[in-house]
PDB file of C-alpha atoms in Angstrom:
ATOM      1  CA  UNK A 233     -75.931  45.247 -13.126  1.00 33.00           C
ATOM      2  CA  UNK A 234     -72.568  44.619 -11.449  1.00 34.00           C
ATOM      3  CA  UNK A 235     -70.589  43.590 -14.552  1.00 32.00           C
ATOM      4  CA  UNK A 236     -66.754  43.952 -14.427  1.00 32.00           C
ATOM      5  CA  UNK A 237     -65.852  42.892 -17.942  1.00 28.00           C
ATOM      6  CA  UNK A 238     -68.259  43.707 -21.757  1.00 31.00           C
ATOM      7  CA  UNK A 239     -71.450  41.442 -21.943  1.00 32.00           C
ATOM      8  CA  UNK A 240     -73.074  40.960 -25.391  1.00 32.00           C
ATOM      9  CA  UNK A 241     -76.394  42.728 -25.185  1.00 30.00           C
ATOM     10  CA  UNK A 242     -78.382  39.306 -26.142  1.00 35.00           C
ATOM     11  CA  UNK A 243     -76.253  37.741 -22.904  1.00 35.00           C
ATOM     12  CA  UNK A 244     -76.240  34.400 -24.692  1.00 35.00           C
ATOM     13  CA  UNK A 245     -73.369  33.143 -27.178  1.00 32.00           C
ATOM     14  CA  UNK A 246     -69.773  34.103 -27.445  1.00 31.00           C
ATOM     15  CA  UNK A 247     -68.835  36.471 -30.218  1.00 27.00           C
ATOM     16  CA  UNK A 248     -67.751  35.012 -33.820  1.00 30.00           C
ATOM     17  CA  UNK A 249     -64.488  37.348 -34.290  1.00 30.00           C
ATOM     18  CA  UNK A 250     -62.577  37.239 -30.824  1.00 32.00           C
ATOM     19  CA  UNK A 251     -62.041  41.121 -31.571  1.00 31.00           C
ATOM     20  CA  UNK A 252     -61.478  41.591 -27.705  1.00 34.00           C
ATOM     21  CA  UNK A 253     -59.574  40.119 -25.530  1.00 39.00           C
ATOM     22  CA  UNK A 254     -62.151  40.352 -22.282  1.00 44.00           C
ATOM     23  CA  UNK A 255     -64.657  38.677 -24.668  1.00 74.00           C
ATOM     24  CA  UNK A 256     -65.342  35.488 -24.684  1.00 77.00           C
ATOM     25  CA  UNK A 257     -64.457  32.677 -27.454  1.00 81.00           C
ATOM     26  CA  UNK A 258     -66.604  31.535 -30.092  1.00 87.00           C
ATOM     27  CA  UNK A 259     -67.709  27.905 -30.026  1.00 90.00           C
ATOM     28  CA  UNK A 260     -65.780  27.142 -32.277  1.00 89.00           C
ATOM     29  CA  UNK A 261     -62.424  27.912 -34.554  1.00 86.00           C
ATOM     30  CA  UNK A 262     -60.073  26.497 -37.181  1.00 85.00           C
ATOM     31  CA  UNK A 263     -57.206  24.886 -36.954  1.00 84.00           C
ATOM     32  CA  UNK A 264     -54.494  23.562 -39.118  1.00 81.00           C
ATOM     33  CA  UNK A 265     -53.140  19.968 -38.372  1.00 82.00           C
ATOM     34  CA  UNK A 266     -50.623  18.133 -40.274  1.00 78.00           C
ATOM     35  CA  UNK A 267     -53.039  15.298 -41.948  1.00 78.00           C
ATOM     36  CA  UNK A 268     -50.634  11.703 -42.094  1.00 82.00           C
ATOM     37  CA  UNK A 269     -51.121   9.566 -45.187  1.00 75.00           C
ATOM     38  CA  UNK A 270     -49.513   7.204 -47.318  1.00 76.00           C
ATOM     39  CA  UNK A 271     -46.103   8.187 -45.563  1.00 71.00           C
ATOM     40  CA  UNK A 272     -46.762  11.988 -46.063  1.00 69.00           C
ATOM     41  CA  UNK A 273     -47.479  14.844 -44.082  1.00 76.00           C
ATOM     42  CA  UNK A 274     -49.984  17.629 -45.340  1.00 83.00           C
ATOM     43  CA  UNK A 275     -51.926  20.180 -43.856  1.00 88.00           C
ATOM     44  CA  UNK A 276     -55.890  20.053 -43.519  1.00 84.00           C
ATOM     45  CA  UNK A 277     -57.819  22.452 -42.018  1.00 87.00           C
ATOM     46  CA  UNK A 278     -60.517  21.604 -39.487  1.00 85.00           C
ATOM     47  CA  UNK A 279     -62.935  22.966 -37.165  1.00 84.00           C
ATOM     48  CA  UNK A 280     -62.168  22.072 -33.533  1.00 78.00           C
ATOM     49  CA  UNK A 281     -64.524  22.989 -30.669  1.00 84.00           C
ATOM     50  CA  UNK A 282     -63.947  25.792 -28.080  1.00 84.00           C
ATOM     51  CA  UNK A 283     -63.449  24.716 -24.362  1.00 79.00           C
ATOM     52  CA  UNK A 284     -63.375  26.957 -21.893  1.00 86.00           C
ATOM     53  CA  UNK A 285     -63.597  27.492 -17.891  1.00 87.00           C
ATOM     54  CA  UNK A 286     -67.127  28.569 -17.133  1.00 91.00           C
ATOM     55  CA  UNK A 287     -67.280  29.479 -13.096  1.00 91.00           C
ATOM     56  CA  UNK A 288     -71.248  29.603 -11.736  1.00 92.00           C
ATOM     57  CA  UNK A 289     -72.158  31.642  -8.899  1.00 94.00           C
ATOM     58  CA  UNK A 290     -74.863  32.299  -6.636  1.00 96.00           C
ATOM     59  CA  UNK A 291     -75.347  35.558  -5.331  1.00 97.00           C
ATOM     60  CA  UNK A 292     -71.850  36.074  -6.112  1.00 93.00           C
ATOM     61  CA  UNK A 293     -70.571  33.119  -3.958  1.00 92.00           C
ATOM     62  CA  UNK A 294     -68.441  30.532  -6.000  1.00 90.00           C
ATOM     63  CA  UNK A 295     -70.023  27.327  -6.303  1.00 90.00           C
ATOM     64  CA  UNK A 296     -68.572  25.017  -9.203  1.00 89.00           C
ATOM     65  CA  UNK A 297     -66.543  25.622 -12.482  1.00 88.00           C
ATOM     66  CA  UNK A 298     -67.311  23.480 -15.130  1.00 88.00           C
ATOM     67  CA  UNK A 299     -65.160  22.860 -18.823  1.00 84.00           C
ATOM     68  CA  UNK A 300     -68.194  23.615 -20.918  1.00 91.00           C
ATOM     69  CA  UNK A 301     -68.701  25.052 -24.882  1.00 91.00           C
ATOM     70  CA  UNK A 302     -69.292  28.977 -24.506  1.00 91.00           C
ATOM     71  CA  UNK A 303     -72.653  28.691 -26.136  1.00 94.00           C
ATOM     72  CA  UNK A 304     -76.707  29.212 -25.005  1.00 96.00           C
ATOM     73  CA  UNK A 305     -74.649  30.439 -21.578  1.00 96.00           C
ATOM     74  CA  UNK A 306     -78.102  31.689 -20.335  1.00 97.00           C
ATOM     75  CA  UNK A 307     -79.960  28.309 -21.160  1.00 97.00           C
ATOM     76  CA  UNK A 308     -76.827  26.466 -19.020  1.00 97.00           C
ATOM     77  CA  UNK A 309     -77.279  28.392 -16.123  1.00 97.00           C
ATOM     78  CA  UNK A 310     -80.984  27.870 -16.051  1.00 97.00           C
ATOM     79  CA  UNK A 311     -80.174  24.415 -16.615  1.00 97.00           C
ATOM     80  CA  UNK A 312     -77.474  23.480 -14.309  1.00 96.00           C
ATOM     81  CA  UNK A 313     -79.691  25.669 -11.577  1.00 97.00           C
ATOM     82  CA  UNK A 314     -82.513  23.292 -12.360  1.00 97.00           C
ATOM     83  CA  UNK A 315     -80.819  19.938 -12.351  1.00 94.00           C
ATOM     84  CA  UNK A 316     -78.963  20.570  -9.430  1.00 91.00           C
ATOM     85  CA  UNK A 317     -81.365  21.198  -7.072  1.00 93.00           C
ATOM     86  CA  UNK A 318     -80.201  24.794  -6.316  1.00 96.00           C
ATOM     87  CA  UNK A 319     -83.600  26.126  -7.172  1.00 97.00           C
ATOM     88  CA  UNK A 320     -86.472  24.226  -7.790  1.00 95.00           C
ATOM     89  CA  UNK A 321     -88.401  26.811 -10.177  1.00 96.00           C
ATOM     90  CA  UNK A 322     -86.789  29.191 -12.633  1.00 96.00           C
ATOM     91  CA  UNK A 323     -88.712  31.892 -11.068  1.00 97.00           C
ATOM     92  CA  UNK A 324     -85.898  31.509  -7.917  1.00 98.00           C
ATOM     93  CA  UNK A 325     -83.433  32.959 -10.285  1.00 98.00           C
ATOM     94  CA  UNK A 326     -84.082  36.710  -9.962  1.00 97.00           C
ATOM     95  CA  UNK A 327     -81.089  37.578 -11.983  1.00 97.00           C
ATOM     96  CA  UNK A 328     -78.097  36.029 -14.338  1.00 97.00           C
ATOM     97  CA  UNK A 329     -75.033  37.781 -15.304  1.00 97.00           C
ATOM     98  CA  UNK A 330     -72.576  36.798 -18.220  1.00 96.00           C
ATOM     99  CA  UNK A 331     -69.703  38.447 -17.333  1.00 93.00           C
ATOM    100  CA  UNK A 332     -66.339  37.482 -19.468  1.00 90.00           C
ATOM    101  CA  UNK A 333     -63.303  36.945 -17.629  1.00 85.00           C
ATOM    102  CA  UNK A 334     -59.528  37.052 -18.434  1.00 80.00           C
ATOM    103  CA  UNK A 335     -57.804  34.592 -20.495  1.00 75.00           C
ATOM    104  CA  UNK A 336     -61.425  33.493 -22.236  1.00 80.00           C
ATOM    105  CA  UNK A 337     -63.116  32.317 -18.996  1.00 86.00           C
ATOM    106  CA  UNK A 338     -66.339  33.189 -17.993  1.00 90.00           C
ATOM    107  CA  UNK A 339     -68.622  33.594 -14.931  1.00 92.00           C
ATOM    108  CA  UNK A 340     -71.976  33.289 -14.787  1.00 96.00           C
ATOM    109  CA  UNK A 341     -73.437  34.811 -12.074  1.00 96.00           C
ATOM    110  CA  UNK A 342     -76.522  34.177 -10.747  1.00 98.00           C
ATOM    111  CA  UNK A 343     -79.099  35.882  -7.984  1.00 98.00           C
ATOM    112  CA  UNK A 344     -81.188  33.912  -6.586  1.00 98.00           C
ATOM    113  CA  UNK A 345     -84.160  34.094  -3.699  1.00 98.00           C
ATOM    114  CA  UNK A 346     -82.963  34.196   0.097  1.00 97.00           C
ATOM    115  CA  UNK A 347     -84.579  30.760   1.274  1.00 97.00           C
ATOM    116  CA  UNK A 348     -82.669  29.115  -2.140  1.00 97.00           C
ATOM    117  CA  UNK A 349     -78.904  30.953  -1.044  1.00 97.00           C
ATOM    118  CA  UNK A 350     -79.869  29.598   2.456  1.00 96.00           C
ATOM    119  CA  UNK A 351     -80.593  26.132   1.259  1.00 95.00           C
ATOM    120  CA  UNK A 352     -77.112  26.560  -0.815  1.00 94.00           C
ATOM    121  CA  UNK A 353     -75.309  27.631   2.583  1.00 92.00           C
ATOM    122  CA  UNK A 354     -76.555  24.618   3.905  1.00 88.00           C
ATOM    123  CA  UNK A 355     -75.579  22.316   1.624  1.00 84.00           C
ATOM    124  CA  UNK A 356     -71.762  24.052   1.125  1.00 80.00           C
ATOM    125  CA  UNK A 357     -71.474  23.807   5.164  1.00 75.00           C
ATOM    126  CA  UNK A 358     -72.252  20.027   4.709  1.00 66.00           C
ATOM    127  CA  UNK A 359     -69.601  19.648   2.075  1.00 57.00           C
ATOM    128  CA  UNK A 360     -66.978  16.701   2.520  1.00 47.00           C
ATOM    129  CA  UNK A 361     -65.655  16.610  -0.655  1.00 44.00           C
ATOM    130  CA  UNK A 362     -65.079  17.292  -4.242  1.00 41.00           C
ATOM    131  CA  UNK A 363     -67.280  15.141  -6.886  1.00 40.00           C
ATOM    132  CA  UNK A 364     -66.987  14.611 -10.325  1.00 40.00           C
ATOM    133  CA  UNK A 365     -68.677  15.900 -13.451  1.00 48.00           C
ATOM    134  CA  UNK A 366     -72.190  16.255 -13.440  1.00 46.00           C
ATOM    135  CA  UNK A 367     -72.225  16.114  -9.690  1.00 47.00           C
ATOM    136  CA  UNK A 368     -71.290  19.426  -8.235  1.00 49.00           C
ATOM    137  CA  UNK A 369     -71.597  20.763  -4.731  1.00 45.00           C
ATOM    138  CA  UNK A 370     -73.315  17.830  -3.648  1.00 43.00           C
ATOM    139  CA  UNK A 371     -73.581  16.964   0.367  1.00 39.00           C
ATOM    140  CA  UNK A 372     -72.476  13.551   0.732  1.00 41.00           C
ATOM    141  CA  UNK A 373     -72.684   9.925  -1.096  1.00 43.00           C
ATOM    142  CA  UNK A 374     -75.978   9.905   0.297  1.00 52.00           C
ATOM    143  CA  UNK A 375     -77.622  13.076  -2.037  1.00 55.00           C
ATOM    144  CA  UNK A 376     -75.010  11.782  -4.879  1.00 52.00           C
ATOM    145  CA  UNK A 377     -77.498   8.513  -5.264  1.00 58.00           C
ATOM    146  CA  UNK A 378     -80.580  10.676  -3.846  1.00 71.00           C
ATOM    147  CA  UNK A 379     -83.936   9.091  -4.441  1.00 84.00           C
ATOM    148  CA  UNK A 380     -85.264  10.398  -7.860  1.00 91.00           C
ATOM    149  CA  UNK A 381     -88.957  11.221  -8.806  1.00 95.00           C
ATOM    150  CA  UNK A 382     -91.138   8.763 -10.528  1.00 97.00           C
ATOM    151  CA  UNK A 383     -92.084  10.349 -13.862  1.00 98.00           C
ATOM    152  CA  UNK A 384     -94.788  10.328 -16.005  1.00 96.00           C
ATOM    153  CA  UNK A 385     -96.568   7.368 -17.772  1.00 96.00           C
ATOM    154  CA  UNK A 386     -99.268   8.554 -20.293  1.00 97.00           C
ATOM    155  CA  UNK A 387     -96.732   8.737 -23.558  1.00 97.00           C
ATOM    156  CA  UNK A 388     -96.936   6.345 -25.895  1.00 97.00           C
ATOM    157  CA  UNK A 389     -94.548   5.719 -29.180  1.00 96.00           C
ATOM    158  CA  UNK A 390     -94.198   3.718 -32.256  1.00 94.00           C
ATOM    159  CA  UNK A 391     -90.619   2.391 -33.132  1.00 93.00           C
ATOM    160  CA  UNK A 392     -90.328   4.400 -35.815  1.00 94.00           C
ATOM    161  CA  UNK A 393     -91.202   7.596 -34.099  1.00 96.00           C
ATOM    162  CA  UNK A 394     -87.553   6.435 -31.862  1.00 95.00           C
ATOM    163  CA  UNK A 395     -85.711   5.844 -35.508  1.00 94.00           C
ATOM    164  CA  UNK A 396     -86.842   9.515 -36.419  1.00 96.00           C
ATOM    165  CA  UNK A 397     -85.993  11.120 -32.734  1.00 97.00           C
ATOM    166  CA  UNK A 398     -81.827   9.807 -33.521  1.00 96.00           C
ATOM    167  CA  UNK A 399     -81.986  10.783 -37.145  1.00 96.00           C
ATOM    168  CA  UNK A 400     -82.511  14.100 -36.747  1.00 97.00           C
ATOM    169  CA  UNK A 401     -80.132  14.592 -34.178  1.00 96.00           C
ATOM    170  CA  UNK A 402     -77.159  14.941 -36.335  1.00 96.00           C
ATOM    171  CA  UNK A 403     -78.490  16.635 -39.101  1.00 97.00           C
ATOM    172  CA  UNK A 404     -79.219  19.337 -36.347  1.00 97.00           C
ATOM    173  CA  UNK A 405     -75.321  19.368 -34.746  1.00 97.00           C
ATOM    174  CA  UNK A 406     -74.193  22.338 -36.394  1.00 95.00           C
ATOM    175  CA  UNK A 407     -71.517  22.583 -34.002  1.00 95.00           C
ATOM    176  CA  UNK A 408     -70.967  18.582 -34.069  1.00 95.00           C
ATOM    177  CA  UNK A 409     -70.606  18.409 -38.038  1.00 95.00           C
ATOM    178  CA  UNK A 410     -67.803  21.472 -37.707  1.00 92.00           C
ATOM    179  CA  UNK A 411     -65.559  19.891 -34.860  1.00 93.00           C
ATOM    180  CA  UNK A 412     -66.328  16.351 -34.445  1.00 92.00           C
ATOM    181  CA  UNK A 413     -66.246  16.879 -31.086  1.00 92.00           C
ATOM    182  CA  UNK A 414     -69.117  17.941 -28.826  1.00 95.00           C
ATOM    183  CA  UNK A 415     -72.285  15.964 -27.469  1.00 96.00           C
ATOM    184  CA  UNK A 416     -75.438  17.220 -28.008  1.00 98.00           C
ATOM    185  CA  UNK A 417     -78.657  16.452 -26.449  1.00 98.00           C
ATOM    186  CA  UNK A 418     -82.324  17.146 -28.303  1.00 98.00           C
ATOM    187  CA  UNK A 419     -85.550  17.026 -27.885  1.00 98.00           C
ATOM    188  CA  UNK A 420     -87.908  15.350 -30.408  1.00 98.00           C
ATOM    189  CA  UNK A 421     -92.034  15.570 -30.038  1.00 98.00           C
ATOM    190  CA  UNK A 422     -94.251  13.526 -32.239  1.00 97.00           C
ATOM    191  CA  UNK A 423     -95.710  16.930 -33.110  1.00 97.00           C
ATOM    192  CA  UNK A 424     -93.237  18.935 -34.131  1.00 97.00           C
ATOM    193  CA  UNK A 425     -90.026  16.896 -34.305  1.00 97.00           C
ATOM    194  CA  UNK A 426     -86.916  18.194 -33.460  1.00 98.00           C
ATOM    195  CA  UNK A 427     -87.685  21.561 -31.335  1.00 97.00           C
ATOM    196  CA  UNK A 428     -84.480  22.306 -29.576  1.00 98.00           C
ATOM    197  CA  UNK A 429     -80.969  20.980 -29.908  1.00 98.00           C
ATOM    198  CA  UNK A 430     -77.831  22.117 -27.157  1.00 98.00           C
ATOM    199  CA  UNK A 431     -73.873  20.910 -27.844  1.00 97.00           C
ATOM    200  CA  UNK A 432     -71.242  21.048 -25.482  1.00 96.00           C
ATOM    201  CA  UNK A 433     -68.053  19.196 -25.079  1.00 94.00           C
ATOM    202  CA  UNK A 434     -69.344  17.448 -21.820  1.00 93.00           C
ATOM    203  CA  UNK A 435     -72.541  15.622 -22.315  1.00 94.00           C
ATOM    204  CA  UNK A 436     -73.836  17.106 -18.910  1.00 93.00           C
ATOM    205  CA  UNK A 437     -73.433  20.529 -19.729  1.00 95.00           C
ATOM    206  CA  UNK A 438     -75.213  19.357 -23.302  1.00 97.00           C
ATOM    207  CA  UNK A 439     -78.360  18.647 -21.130  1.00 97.00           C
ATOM    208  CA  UNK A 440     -78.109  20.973 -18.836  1.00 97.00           C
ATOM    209  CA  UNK A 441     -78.140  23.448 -21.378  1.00 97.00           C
ATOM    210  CA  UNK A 442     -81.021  21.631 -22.755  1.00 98.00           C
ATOM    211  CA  UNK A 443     -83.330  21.979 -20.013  1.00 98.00           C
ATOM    212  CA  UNK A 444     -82.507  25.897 -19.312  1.00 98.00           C
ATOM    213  CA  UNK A 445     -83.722  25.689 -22.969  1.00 98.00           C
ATOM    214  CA  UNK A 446     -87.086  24.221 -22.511  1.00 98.00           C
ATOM    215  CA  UNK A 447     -87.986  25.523 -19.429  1.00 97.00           C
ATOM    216  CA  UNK A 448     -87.037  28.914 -21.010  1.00 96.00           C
ATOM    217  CA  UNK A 449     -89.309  28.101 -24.095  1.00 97.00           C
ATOM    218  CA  UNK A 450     -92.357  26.448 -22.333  1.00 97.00           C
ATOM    219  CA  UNK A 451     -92.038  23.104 -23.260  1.00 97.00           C
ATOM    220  CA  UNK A 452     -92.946  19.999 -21.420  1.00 97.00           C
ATOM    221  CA  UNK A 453     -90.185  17.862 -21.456  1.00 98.00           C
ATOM    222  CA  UNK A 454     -92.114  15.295 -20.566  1.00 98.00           C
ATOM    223  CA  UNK A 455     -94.300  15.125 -23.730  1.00 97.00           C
ATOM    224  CA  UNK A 456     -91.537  14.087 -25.931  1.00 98.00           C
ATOM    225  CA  UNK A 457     -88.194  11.973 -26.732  1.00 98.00           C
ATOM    226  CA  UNK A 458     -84.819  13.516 -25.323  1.00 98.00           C
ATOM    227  CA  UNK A 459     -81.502  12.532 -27.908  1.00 98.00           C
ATOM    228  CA  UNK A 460     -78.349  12.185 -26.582  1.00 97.00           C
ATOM    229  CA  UNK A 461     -75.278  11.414 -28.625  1.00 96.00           C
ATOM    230  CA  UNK A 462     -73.030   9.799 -25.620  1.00 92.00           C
ATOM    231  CA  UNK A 463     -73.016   6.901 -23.162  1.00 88.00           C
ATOM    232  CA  UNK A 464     -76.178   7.166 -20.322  1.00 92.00           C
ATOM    233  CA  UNK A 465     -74.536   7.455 -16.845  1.00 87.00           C
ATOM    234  CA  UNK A 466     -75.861   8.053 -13.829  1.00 86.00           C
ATOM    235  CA  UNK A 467     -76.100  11.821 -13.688  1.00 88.00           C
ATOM    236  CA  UNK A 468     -77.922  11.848 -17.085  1.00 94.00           C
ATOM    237  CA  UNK A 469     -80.561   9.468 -15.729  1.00 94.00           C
ATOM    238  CA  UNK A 470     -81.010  11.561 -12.996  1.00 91.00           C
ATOM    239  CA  UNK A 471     -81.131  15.152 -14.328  1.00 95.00           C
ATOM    240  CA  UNK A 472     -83.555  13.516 -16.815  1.00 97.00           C
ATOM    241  CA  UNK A 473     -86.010  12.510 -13.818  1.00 97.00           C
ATOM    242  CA  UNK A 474     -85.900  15.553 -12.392  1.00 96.00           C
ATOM    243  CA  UNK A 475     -86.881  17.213 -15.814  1.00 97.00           C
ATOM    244  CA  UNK A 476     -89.543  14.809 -15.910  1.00 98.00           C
ATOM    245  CA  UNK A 477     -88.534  12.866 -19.382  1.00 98.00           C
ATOM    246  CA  UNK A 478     -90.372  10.030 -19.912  1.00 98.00           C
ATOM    247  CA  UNK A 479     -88.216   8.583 -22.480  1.00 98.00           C
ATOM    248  CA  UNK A 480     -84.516   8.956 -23.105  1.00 98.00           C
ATOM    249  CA  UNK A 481     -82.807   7.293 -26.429  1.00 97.00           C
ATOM    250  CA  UNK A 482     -78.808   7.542 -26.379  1.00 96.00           C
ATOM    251  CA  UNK A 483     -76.516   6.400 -29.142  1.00 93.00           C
ATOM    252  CA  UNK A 484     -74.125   4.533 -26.691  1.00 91.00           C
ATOM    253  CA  UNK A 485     -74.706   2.091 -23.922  1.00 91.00           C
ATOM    254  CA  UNK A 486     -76.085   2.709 -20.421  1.00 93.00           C
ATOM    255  CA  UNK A 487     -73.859   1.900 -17.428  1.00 86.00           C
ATOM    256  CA  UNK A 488     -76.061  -0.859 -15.402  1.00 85.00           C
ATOM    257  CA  UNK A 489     -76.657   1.600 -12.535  1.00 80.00           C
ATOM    258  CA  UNK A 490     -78.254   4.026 -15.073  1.00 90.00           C
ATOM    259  CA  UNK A 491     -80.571   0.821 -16.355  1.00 92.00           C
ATOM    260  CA  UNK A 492     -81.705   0.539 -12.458  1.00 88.00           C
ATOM    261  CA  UNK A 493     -81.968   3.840 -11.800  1.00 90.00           C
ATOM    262  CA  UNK A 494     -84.277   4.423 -14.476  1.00 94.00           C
ATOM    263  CA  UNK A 495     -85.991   1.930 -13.908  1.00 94.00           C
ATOM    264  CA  UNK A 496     -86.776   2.780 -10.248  1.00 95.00           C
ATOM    265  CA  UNK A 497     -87.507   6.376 -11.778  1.00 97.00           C
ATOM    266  CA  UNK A 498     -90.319   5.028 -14.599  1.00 98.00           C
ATOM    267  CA  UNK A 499     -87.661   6.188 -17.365  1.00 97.00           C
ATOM    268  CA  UNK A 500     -88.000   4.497 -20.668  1.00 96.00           C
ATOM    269  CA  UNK A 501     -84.119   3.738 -21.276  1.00 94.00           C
ATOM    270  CA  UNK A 502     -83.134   3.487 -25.024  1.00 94.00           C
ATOM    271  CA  UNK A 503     -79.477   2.571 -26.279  1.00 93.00           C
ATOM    272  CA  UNK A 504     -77.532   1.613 -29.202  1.00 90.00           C
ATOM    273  CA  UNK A 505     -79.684   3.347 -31.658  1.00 91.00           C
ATOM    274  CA  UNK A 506     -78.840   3.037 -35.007  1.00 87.00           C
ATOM    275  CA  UNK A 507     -80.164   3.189 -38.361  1.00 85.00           C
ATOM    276  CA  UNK A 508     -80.941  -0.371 -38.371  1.00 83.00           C
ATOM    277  CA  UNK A 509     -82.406  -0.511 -34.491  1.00 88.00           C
ATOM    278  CA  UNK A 510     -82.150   0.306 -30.876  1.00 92.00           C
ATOM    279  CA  UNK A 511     -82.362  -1.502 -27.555  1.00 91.00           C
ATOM    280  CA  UNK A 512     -84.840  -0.836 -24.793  1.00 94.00           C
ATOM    281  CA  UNK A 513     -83.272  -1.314 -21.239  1.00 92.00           C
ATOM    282  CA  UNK A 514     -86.563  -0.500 -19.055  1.00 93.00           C
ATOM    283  CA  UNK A 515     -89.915   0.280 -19.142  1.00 95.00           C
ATOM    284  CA  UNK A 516     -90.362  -1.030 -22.923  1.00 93.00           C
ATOM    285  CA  UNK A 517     -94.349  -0.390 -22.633  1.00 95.00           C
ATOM    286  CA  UNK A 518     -94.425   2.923 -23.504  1.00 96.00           C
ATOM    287  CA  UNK A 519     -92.788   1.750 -27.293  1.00 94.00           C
ATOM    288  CA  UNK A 520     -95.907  -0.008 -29.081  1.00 91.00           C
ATOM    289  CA  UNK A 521     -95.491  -3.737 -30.003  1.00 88.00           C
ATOM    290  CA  UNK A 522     -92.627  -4.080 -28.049  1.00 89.00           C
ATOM    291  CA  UNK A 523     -93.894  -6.229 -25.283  1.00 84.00           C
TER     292      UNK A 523
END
């Protein structure tokens, strides 16, 4: 181990007390606003959710820093790995590191096989410029709208197997129901129901943190429904291929370039699901009596 600063012997989740200052913050912590009503001011505590600088690196070369929740760090570096395209099986991660930093940062470090650092190398050396959340250290335009894989298509769903998926999803958001503040992203199976659940104050890091979870635990995320509490963009459509979902069902609205993408990708696209209904964007055959 080449730590420089304490790491929690379970290497996952920030501490609850912030006893030290090299440690990193819990996910979340109260604060005391002034609530405004009726022309007065009082005070109202609240829970508000941590944010902090999380830097990832690969075989301790700096590759992206990311504004994520400092929570299931293990399961986000797995994740992001994944998604990415910096490795294409876990097993190409010989080694992480949760190492905190000053000032409540923290850096994940990550080993990884030679061919993957070389493929990394590559891909820095191609670099033309910075891109936005959800898109890190990519090459070019070009791998920013890179073809995705064609999933699945042997899952089939009733309506109100959707309805249950996004009702247990908040329920679930421990971390949501404190702060009002983070996205989360689950995964639902007509088996077991809810089996994992990841928050995060970016949506990407929410999934991300999702798949380190599942591939971590076995699961096929394929075989299931994956919940997400925001808007579907792009990225999410396309860290969802590459995880193989068959069906994704979002609270919010898809962009239209999600809607094509997963479409081109075999993705069943769900939005605006509510207690009273949801909309299917593509592929509506895998929800029975739909079509």
């Amino acid at each position: 181990m080449h730590a420089d600063y304490p790491i929690p012997a379970d290497g996952a989740s920030g501490l609850d007390d912030g006893s030290n200052e090299n440690e990193w913050a819990a996910p979340a912590a109260e604060a005391t606003p002034l609530f405004w009503q009726a022309d007065k001011a009082r005070p109202r505590p609240r829970r508000l959710a941590e944010e902090t600088p999380i830097a990832l690196t690969y075989n301790r070369v700096s590759h992206a820093v990311m504004m994520a929740t400092p929570a299931d760090l293990s399961d986000f570096a797995r994740g992001f790995s994944l998604n990415e395209r910096i490795v294409e099986e876990v097993s190409e991660i010989e080694e992480i590191e949760i190492v905190a930093a000053p000032r409540g940062a923290v850096e994940l470090r990550l080993w990884i096989t030679p061919a993957r650092m070389e493929a990394l190398d590559h891909r820095r050396r191609n670099l033309t410029g910075a891109m936005g959340c959800g898109l890190c250290g990519l090459d070019s335009l070009e791998e920013a709208m890179r073809p995705l894989p064609v999933v699945r298509h042997d899952l089939r769903l009733h309506g109100e197997q959707i309805a249950a998926a996004c009702a247990a999803l908040w329920p679930a958001q421990a971390l949501g129901q404190e702060t009002r503040a983070v996205h989360a992203a689950g995964f639902w199976t007509p088996e077991a129901a809810l089996v994992a659940l990841r928050e995060d104050v970016g949506r990407h890091n929410a999934l991300d943190k999702l798949a380190g979870g599942l591939v971590t635990a076995g699961q096929d995320p394929s075989q299931g429904v994956l919940v997400m509490t925001s808007r579907v963009s792009i990225e999410l459509i396309q860290k969802a291929a590459i995880m193989g979902v068959q069906v994704l069902a979002a609270v919010s609205a898809p962009t239209l370039l999600a809607v094509r993408e997963a479409e081109a990708a075999g993705i069943t696209l769900i939005g605006i699901a509510r207690a009273d209904g949801f909309e299917i964007f593509t592929h509506a055959e895998r929800i029975l009596g739909a079509l």
